[in-house]
């Protein structure tokens, strides 16, 4: 029986700011790999492709400068702001390919049987809608399925407005096989398990035009329940892969594709460190491979012991991001104390990490959060000799903090996901002014993440 031809698309980002900070559509690349394992033909278009040979010649485009560690800027084109953002003193952009080149990419392909589109931040949905619009124009008869973070967290909005034929919420393993069977008449022989699955093929990074770095998941989900975070809404349980299995994957990418830069995408890399991260890093050290690791999702400072810090350094960790969030004791739950944080930074410094390698995410714009609290946290981080990195709070439907966010925001968060945009600090209008934010950024010369 003829196997289906599937087109997978990573859409544009529409935002005030976006950086390729080890940002790849890992979920979609995993889906691509298990669909290929079923014999499906998979085509892939990445609207955020920074290596498209013609992008450098497109007019009115800001160029995508890149760094040696694989991160950098996306191409971007300034576009008009949505009407209710006119008072925001920042420009608005579409990040990624021009419409013209995207259309050319579609024209290169034969008609697929099904189109699968992923989605990221809830407030990036205009990029998703634009992709759906183009695909509908090109192949009106081909069914379009929308999944991913926006589709999961704003399911009703996506069903009502996206024009996708099918919107799926939650992990693809639970929804996609039966939907594809319904659409193509073909039953997939292999579908990944929801817990650790040794047969799950590695994500299909080979579909990218160039692999600058590989994102690694050593675990899935998070055992914690922070009040502002969507982790449990996207994947409700937590499991860890055997370290030997992760090590094999790293060796595979390094030897087969020459990859040197790896970004851990885990929410909780250092949980159960003695049986998980420690043996993994020890295997890396023993193998003597020359690779670099980055932890953009943040690490739990409380799990950094002298031993963990030492093997992280020896294994080649180059970017350490710690979740500090706020130094205010009144906001701290059992996840972290000030003392634990100070201790962790001390251990990292002792083994040789430099201040520029250690960054601490500091939340700004939490409901009711005053300037003084942010200032205090920045000063706290600076005194410890690490780099504060402001992470603007984005309200997320379904989180514990959502009702409070709804109450204090001047925007219609419940009905308009564009207003979840962290760049507008949607929950801070009564406690932080644009002047305050400018001052905070200027005084401490820090950049927002
Ligand atoms: S913020 Fe981090 S630690 Fe907290 S629930 Fe989310 S992923 Fe887990």
Short mmCIF file of C-alpha atoms and ligand atoms in Angstrom, two decimals:
data_model
loop_
_atom_site.label_atom_id
_atom_site.label_comp_id
_atom_site.label_asym_id
_atom_site.label_seq_id
_atom_site.Cartn_x
_atom_site.Cartn_y
_atom_site.Cartn_z
CA UNK A 1 0.00 0.00 0.00
CA UNK A 2 1.23 3.50 -0.89
CA UNK A 3 2.63 5.25 2.16
CA UNK A 4 1.37 8.79 2.81
CA UNK A 5 3.32 11.88 1.89
CA UNK A 6 3.28 14.39 4.75
CA UNK A 7 4.38 18.00 4.80
CA UNK A 8 5.55 19.32 8.18
CA UNK A 9 5.91 23.07 8.67
CA UNK A 10 7.52 25.17 11.38
CA UNK A 11 5.78 28.57 11.09
CA UNK A 12 6.99 32.15 11.32
CA UNK A 13 7.30 34.09 14.56
CA UNK A 14 5.49 37.42 14.81
CA UNK A 15 6.85 39.36 17.76
CA UNK A 16 8.67 42.41 19.06
CA UNK A 17 11.77 40.30 19.67
CA UNK A 18 12.95 36.77 18.87
CA UNK A 19 16.38 35.14 18.86
CA UNK A 20 17.65 31.78 17.77
CA UNK A 21 18.78 30.92 21.24
CA UNK A 22 19.11 27.19 20.49
CA UNK A 23 15.55 27.36 19.19
CA UNK A 24 14.46 24.44 17.05
CA UNK A 25 11.05 22.75 16.69
CA UNK A 26 12.18 19.63 18.52
CA UNK A 27 8.67 18.18 18.91
CA UNK A 28 8.04 18.45 15.17
CA UNK A 29 11.41 16.88 14.36
CA UNK A 30 10.56 13.95 16.66
CA UNK A 31 7.22 13.55 14.90
CA UNK A 32 9.02 13.59 11.54
CA UNK A 33 11.34 10.83 12.72
CA UNK A 34 8.63 8.46 13.92
CA UNK A 35 6.54 9.10 10.83
CA UNK A 36 9.56 8.18 8.70
CA UNK A 37 10.03 5.09 10.84
CA UNK A 38 6.55 4.11 9.63
CA UNK A 39 7.63 4.48 6.02
CA UNK A 40 5.87 7.83 5.45
CA UNK A 41 7.49 10.29 3.10
CA UNK A 42 8.17 13.48 5.05
CA UNK A 43 8.84 16.94 3.59
CA UNK A 44 9.74 19.77 5.92
CA UNK A 45 9.65 23.55 5.58
CA UNK A 46 11.21 25.66 8.27
CA UNK A 47 9.92 29.24 8.03
CA UNK A 48 12.71 30.17 10.47
CA UNK A 49 15.45 28.77 8.24
CA UNK A 50 18.49 31.04 8.64
CA UNK A 51 20.43 29.25 5.91
CA UNK A 52 18.14 29.78 2.93
CA UNK A 53 20.55 30.73 0.11
CA UNK A 54 18.26 33.43 -1.30
CA UNK A 55 17.35 35.22 1.91
CA UNK A 56 20.45 37.41 1.79
CA UNK A 57 19.16 38.90 -1.48
CA UNK A 58 15.59 39.61 -0.38
CA UNK A 59 14.72 43.32 -0.03
CA UNK A 60 13.78 45.07 3.26
CA UNK A 61 15.20 42.33 5.42
CA UNK A 62 17.36 42.63 8.52
CA UNK A 63 20.11 40.09 8.29
CA UNK A 64 20.69 37.04 10.42
CA UNK A 65 24.08 37.32 12.11
CA UNK A 66 25.29 34.09 13.67
CA UNK A 67 27.65 33.09 16.47
CA UNK A 68 30.15 30.24 16.66
CA UNK A 69 28.00 28.30 19.14
CA UNK A 70 25.18 28.08 16.57
CA UNK A 71 22.92 30.74 18.06
CA UNK A 72 22.21 34.12 16.51
CA UNK A 73 19.54 36.22 14.92
CA UNK A 74 16.74 35.23 12.61
CA UNK A 75 16.08 37.15 9.43
CA UNK A 76 13.35 39.65 10.16
CA UNK A 77 11.09 42.06 8.38
CA UNK A 78 9.39 44.97 10.12
CA UNK A 79 5.61 44.81 9.85
CA UNK A 80 2.76 46.93 11.30
CA UNK A 81 1.89 46.32 14.93
CA UNK A 82 -1.51 44.91 15.87
CA UNK A 83 -3.82 47.88 16.60
CA UNK A 84 -3.86 47.52 20.38
CA UNK A 85 -0.03 47.61 20.51
CA UNK A 86 0.32 51.08 19.00
CA UNK A 87 1.28 52.54 22.40
CA UNK A 88 4.13 50.04 22.84
CA UNK A 89 7.41 51.83 22.08
CA UNK A 90 8.91 48.94 20.13
CA UNK A 91 8.89 47.72 16.53
CA UNK A 92 7.08 44.56 15.52
CA UNK A 93 8.54 41.96 13.12
CA UNK A 94 7.90 38.82 11.19
CA UNK A 95 10.89 36.53 11.75
CA UNK A 96 11.96 34.06 9.09
CA UNK A 97 11.62 33.60 5.34
CA UNK A 98 9.90 36.18 3.19
CA UNK A 99 6.42 35.25 1.99
CA UNK A 100 7.82 35.03 -1.53
CA UNK A 101 10.42 32.41 -0.61
CA UNK A 102 7.94 30.43 1.45
CA UNK A 103 5.64 30.29 -1.57
CA UNK A 104 8.59 29.10 -3.69
CA UNK A 105 9.27 26.36 -1.14
CA UNK A 106 5.66 25.19 -1.43
CA UNK A 107 5.93 25.24 -5.23
CA UNK A 108 8.92 22.91 -5.16
CA UNK A 109 6.88 20.13 -3.54
CA UNK A 110 4.34 17.66 -4.89
CA UNK A 111 0.92 17.82 -3.20
CA UNK A 112 1.05 16.14 0.22
CA UNK A 113 -1.67 13.88 1.63
CA UNK A 114 -1.74 15.81 4.92
CA UNK A 115 -0.08 19.00 6.17
CA UNK A 116 1.06 19.11 9.80
CA UNK A 117 1.81 22.50 11.31
CA UNK A 118 3.27 23.08 14.74
CA UNK A 119 2.84 26.16 16.92
CA UNK A 120 4.94 27.81 19.61
CA UNK A 121 4.09 30.66 21.95
CA UNK A 122 0.39 31.45 22.17
CA UNK A 123 1.02 35.02 20.91
CA UNK A 124 2.84 33.81 17.79
CA UNK A 125 -0.39 32.52 16.26
CA UNK A 126 -0.37 35.04 13.35
CA UNK A 127 2.60 33.12 11.90
CA UNK A 128 0.61 29.89 12.14
CA UNK A 129 -2.44 31.46 10.52
CA UNK A 130 -0.30 32.85 7.68
CA UNK A 131 1.13 29.39 6.95
CA UNK A 132 -2.36 27.88 6.94
CA UNK A 133 -3.55 30.63 4.60
CA UNK A 134 -0.75 29.94 2.08
CA UNK A 135 -1.25 26.18 2.24
CA UNK A 136 -5.00 26.56 1.66
CA UNK A 137 -4.30 28.68 -1.40
CA UNK A 138 -1.81 26.22 -2.77
CA UNK A 139 -3.68 22.97 -2.05
CA UNK A 140 -7.29 23.71 -1.02
CA UNK A 141 -8.14 20.00 -0.83
CA UNK A 142 -5.28 18.91 1.41
CA UNK A 143 -6.27 18.56 5.09
CA UNK A 144 -4.31 20.71 7.52
CA UNK A 145 -3.63 19.60 11.09
CA UNK A 146 -2.46 22.07 13.70
CA UNK A 147 -0.74 21.01 16.92
CA UNK A 148 1.88 22.31 19.33
CA UNK A 149 1.88 24.71 22.24
CA UNK A 150 -0.57 27.38 21.03
CA UNK A 151 -2.97 24.69 19.78
CA UNK A 152 -2.83 22.96 23.19
CA UNK A 153 -3.08 26.01 25.43
CA UNK A 154 -5.55 28.01 23.32
CA UNK A 155 -7.45 25.10 21.78
CA UNK A 156 -10.80 26.89 21.41
CA UNK A 157 -9.18 29.96 19.86
CA UNK A 158 -7.28 27.76 17.39
CA UNK A 159 -10.43 25.79 16.49
CA UNK A 160 -12.41 28.98 15.97
CA UNK A 161 -9.94 31.15 14.07
CA UNK A 162 -7.03 29.20 12.60
CA UNK A 163 -8.85 27.71 9.57
CA UNK A 164 -6.99 24.44 10.22
CA UNK A 165 -9.12 21.42 9.38
CA UNK A 166 -8.04 19.67 12.56
CA UNK A 167 -6.62 21.06 15.78
CA UNK A 168 -4.97 18.59 18.14
CA UNK A 169 -4.03 19.28 21.73
CA UNK A 170 -1.44 17.56 23.89
CA UNK A 171 1.36 15.17 22.93
CA UNK A 172 1.18 14.07 19.28
CA UNK A 173 1.56 10.39 20.20
CA UNK A 174 -1.92 10.41 21.70
CA UNK A 175 -3.73 12.13 18.85
CA UNK A 176 -1.87 11.93 15.57
CA UNK A 177 -1.85 8.18 14.76
CA UNK A 178 -5.65 7.84 14.78
CA UNK A 179 -6.11 11.13 12.94
CA UNK A 180 -3.66 10.13 10.21
CA UNK A 181 -5.40 6.78 9.89
CA UNK A 182 -8.70 8.60 9.48
CA UNK A 183 -7.22 10.97 6.85
CA UNK A 184 -5.09 8.57 4.85
CA UNK A 185 -6.65 5.20 5.57
CA UNK A 186 -3.27 3.89 6.67
CA UNK A 187 -2.62 2.54 10.13
CA UNK A 188 0.80 3.40 11.53
CA UNK A 189 2.67 0.30 12.61
CA UNK A 190 4.75 2.13 15.18
CA UNK A 191 3.62 4.85 17.57
CA UNK A 192 5.87 6.00 20.38
CA UNK A 193 4.97 5.18 23.96
CA UNK A 194 4.06 8.03 26.29
CA UNK A 195 6.69 6.94 28.79
CA UNK A 196 10.35 6.24 27.95
CA UNK A 197 10.47 4.44 24.61
CA UNK A 198 13.81 2.86 23.66
CA UNK A 199 12.59 2.48 20.06
CA UNK A 200 11.89 6.16 19.52
CA UNK A 201 14.17 7.29 16.70
CA UNK A 202 16.31 10.40 17.15
CA UNK A 203 14.68 13.67 16.05
CA UNK A 204 15.02 14.32 12.31
CA UNK A 205 17.61 17.11 12.45
CA UNK A 206 18.80 15.89 9.06
CA UNK A 207 15.71 17.56 7.56
CA UNK A 208 17.22 20.96 8.40
CA UNK A 209 19.29 22.54 5.61
CA UNK A 210 22.23 22.81 8.01
CA UNK A 211 22.63 21.53 11.55
CA UNK A 212 24.25 24.26 13.67
CA UNK A 213 23.52 22.43 16.93
CA UNK A 214 21.39 19.60 18.20
CA UNK A 215 18.79 19.87 20.96
CA UNK A 216 18.82 16.95 23.37
CA UNK A 217 16.03 15.79 25.64
CA UNK A 218 17.33 13.55 28.42
CA UNK A 219 13.95 13.67 30.16
CA UNK A 220 10.42 14.77 29.50
CA UNK A 221 8.14 16.83 31.72
CA UNK A 222 8.94 18.33 35.09
CA UNK A 223 8.26 17.08 38.63
CA UNK A 224 7.77 20.66 39.88
CA UNK A 225 4.65 22.80 39.62
CA UNK A 226 5.65 26.45 39.41
CA UNK A 227 2.64 28.73 39.40
CA UNK A 228 3.52 30.52 36.13
CA UNK A 229 4.71 27.54 34.09
CA UNK A 230 2.94 25.47 31.40
CA UNK A 231 5.18 22.41 31.61
CA UNK A 232 2.58 20.10 33.19
CA UNK A 233 -0.11 21.32 30.77
CA UNK A 234 2.02 20.21 27.84
CA UNK A 235 3.22 16.94 29.33
CA UNK A 236 1.67 15.88 32.60
CA UNK A 237 4.17 13.30 33.86
CA UNK A 238 7.94 13.08 34.15
CA UNK A 239 10.37 10.45 32.92
CA UNK A 240 14.10 10.27 32.32
CA UNK A 241 15.94 8.38 29.60
CA UNK A 242 18.73 6.04 30.66
CA UNK A 243 22.01 8.04 30.55
CA UNK A 244 23.61 5.39 28.29
CA UNK A 245 20.85 6.01 25.74
CA UNK A 246 21.39 9.79 25.78
CA UNK A 247 25.16 9.31 25.51
CA UNK A 248 24.67 7.14 22.41
CA UNK A 249 22.57 9.87 20.83
CA UNK A 250 25.22 12.52 21.50
CA UNK A 251 27.90 10.24 20.01
CA UNK A 252 25.66 9.60 16.99
CA UNK A 253 25.28 13.32 16.17
CA UNK A 254 28.93 14.02 16.87
CA UNK A 255 30.36 11.19 14.76
CA UNK A 256 27.79 11.08 11.95
CA UNK A 257 27.19 14.81 11.50
CA UNK A 258 30.19 16.44 13.17
CA UNK A 259 28.00 18.26 15.70
CA UNK A 260 29.88 20.02 18.46
CA UNK A 261 27.18 22.18 20.06
CA UNK A 262 24.37 20.57 22.07
CA UNK A 263 21.53 22.27 23.92
CA UNK A 264 19.68 20.42 26.64
CA UNK A 265 15.96 21.01 26.26
CA UNK A 266 15.09 19.40 29.60
CA UNK A 267 12.88 21.12 32.12
CA UNK A 268 14.64 19.26 34.92
CA UNK A 269 18.06 18.04 33.77
CA UNK A 270 19.58 17.76 37.25
CA UNK A 271 16.73 15.95 39.01
CA UNK A 272 18.02 12.57 40.31
CA UNK A 273 21.49 13.74 39.26
CA UNK A 274 23.31 10.78 40.85
CA UNK A 275 21.59 8.31 38.53
CA UNK A 276 21.00 10.59 35.56
CA UNK A 277 23.16 13.65 34.78
CA UNK A 278 26.23 12.49 36.72
CA UNK A 279 26.64 9.17 34.84
CA UNK A 280 25.85 10.94 31.53
CA UNK A 281 28.52 13.61 32.04
CA UNK A 282 30.97 10.96 33.26
CA UNK A 283 30.49 9.02 30.02
CA UNK A 284 31.14 12.20 28.03
CA UNK A 285 34.31 12.93 30.01
CA UNK A 286 35.56 9.36 29.59
CA UNK A 287 34.92 9.42 25.83
CA UNK A 288 37.14 12.54 25.50
CA UNK A 289 34.95 13.95 22.73
CA UNK A 290 35.26 17.68 22.21
CA UNK A 291 31.70 18.96 22.49
CA UNK A 292 29.97 21.90 24.15
CA UNK A 293 26.75 21.85 26.12
CA UNK A 294 24.29 24.63 26.81
CA UNK A 295 21.35 24.72 29.20
CA UNK A 296 18.96 27.38 27.83
CA UNK A 297 15.96 25.99 29.73
CA UNK A 298 17.63 26.64 33.05
CA UNK A 299 18.93 24.34 35.78
CA UNK A 300 17.70 23.87 39.32
CA UNK A 301 20.33 25.52 41.47
CA UNK A 302 19.46 23.33 44.47
CA UNK A 303 20.79 20.23 42.63
CA UNK A 304 24.21 21.74 41.92
CA UNK A 305 26.65 20.10 44.32
CA UNK A 306 30.46 20.40 44.16
CA UNK A 307 30.52 17.08 42.30
CA UNK A 308 27.81 18.08 39.79
CA UNK A 309 29.50 21.43 39.13
CA UNK A 310 32.85 19.74 38.54
CA UNK A 311 31.65 17.14 36.05
CA UNK A 312 29.52 19.70 34.21
CA UNK A 313 32.63 21.80 33.72
CA UNK A 314 34.80 18.84 32.71
CA UNK A 315 32.18 17.49 30.27
CA UNK A 316 32.13 20.76 28.32
CA UNK A 317 29.13 22.70 29.63
CA UNK A 318 29.68 26.24 28.34
CA UNK A 319 26.39 27.97 29.08
CA UNK A 320 24.81 27.65 32.51
CA UNK A 321 21.40 29.18 33.06
CA UNK A 322 19.96 29.06 36.55
CA UNK A 323 16.35 29.70 37.39
CA UNK A 324 16.54 32.43 40.04
CA UNK A 325 13.24 34.08 39.11
CA UNK A 326 13.16 36.40 42.11
CA UNK A 327 15.24 36.92 45.22
CA UNK A 328 12.18 38.00 47.16
CA UNK A 329 11.70 35.46 49.98
CA UNK A 330 7.94 35.98 49.96
CA UNK A 331 7.61 34.51 46.46
CA UNK A 332 9.86 31.49 46.99
CA UNK A 333 8.18 28.12 47.31
CA UNK A 334 10.00 24.94 48.32
CA UNK A 335 11.81 24.92 44.98
CA UNK A 336 14.72 27.11 46.00
CA UNK A 337 16.05 29.18 48.87
CA UNK A 338 18.44 32.12 48.62
CA UNK A 339 21.05 30.11 50.49
CA UNK A 340 20.81 27.21 48.05
CA UNK A 341 21.25 29.60 45.15
CA UNK A 342 24.31 31.28 46.72
CA UNK A 343 25.82 27.88 47.40
CA UNK A 344 25.26 26.68 43.82
CA UNK A 345 26.92 29.76 42.35
CA UNK A 346 29.84 29.31 44.72
CA UNK A 347 30.34 25.71 43.54
CA UNK A 348 30.18 26.76 39.89
CA UNK A 349 32.75 29.50 40.40
CA UNK A 350 35.03 27.17 42.31
CA UNK A 351 35.33 24.71 39.43
CA UNK A 352 36.07 27.43 36.88
CA UNK A 353 32.81 28.73 35.36
CA UNK A 354 33.17 32.44 34.57
CA UNK A 355 30.57 35.13 35.38
CA UNK A 356 29.65 35.41 31.70
CA UNK A 357 29.00 31.67 31.47
CA UNK A 358 26.56 31.71 34.39
CA UNK A 359 23.31 33.51 33.75
CA UNK A 360 20.35 33.74 36.07
CA UNK A 361 16.83 34.11 34.73
CA UNK A 362 15.04 36.86 36.58
CA UNK A 363 11.32 37.18 36.11
CA UNK A 364 9.96 40.63 35.46
CA UNK A 365 6.33 41.62 35.10
CA UNK A 366 4.72 39.09 37.46
CA UNK A 367 1.27 40.20 38.65
CA UNK A 368 1.76 42.85 41.32
CA UNK A 369 5.56 42.75 41.11
CA UNK A 370 7.14 46.09 41.91
CA UNK A 371 10.29 47.62 40.45
CA UNK A 372 12.03 47.29 43.80
CA UNK A 373 11.66 43.51 43.76
CA UNK A 374 13.24 43.20 40.30
CA UNK A 375 16.00 45.60 41.29
CA UNK A 376 16.71 43.62 44.43
CA UNK A 377 16.96 40.41 42.43
CA UNK A 378 19.32 41.93 39.86
CA UNK A 379 21.56 43.32 42.58
CA UNK A 380 21.50 39.95 44.33
CA UNK A 381 22.64 38.20 41.11
CA UNK A 382 25.28 40.80 40.36
CA UNK A 383 26.75 40.61 43.83
CA UNK A 384 27.16 36.88 43.30
CA UNK A 385 29.23 37.54 40.17
CA UNK A 386 26.82 36.10 37.62
CA UNK A 387 24.96 37.61 34.68
CA UNK A 388 21.34 38.58 35.33
CA UNK A 389 19.05 37.90 32.37
CA UNK A 390 15.59 39.39 32.44
CA UNK A 391 12.82 36.99 31.45
CA UNK A 392 9.57 38.88 30.93
CA UNK A 393 6.54 37.09 32.34
CA UNK A 394 4.00 35.78 29.86
CA UNK A 395 0.61 34.77 31.32
CA UNK A 396 -0.33 31.24 30.29
CA UNK A 397 -3.90 29.91 30.28
CA UNK A 398 -4.41 27.02 32.68
CA UNK A 399 -1.52 27.87 35.01
CA UNK A 400 -2.03 28.57 38.71
CA UNK A 401 -1.17 32.23 38.21
CA UNK A 402 -3.61 32.69 35.30
CA UNK A 403 -6.62 33.91 37.37
CA UNK A 404 -4.44 36.55 39.03
CA UNK A 405 -3.05 37.55 35.63
CA UNK A 406 -6.59 37.95 34.26
CA UNK A 407 -7.49 40.15 37.17
CA UNK A 408 -4.57 42.52 37.00
CA UNK A 409 -4.04 42.86 33.25
CA UNK A 410 -5.35 45.79 31.27
CA UNK A 411 -5.68 43.47 28.24
CA UNK A 412 -8.27 40.90 27.23
CA UNK A 413 -6.01 37.95 27.98
CA UNK A 414 -8.84 35.45 27.95
CA UNK A 415 -9.90 36.13 24.38
CA UNK A 416 -6.84 37.52 22.61
CA UNK A 417 -3.64 35.43 22.86
CA UNK A 418 -1.64 38.25 21.23
CA UNK A 419 -1.89 39.98 24.59
CA UNK A 420 0.06 37.17 26.29
CA UNK A 421 3.18 38.63 24.65
CA UNK A 422 5.86 38.96 27.31
CA UNK A 423 7.39 41.99 25.57
CA UNK A 424 4.38 44.13 26.49
CA UNK A 425 4.52 43.01 30.14
CA UNK A 426 0.79 42.38 30.08
CA UNK A 427 0.36 42.10 33.84
CA UNK A 428 2.58 44.95 34.98
CA UNK A 429 0.91 48.16 33.86
CA UNK A 430 -0.01 49.18 37.40
CA UNK A 431 3.35 48.28 38.94
CA UNK A 432 6.02 48.90 36.27
CA UNK A 433 6.16 51.67 33.70
CA UNK A 434 8.12 51.59 30.44
CA UNK A 435 10.46 54.08 32.06
CA UNK A 436 11.06 51.69 34.95
CA UNK A 437 11.88 48.90 32.54
CA UNK A 438 14.21 51.09 30.52
CA UNK A 439 15.93 52.13 33.70
CA UNK A 440 16.30 48.55 34.91
CA UNK A 441 17.81 47.50 31.59
CA UNK A 442 20.04 50.51 31.25
CA UNK A 443 21.46 50.66 34.75
CA UNK A 444 22.56 47.08 34.77
CA UNK A 445 23.33 46.77 31.04
CA UNK A 446 21.44 43.57 30.74
CA UNK A 447 19.53 42.15 27.86
CA UNK A 448 16.17 40.49 28.02
CA UNK A 449 16.01 36.82 27.14
S1 LIG B 1 9.41 26.64 35.75
FE1 LIG B 1 10.86 24.99 35.47
S2 LIG B 1 10.87 23.94 37.45
FE2 LIG B 1 9.03 25.17 37.41
S3 LIG B 1 7.44 23.77 36.64
FE3 LIG B 1 8.27 24.88 34.89
S4 LIG B 1 9.83 23.59 34.06
FE4 LIG B 1 9.41 22.87 36.13
#
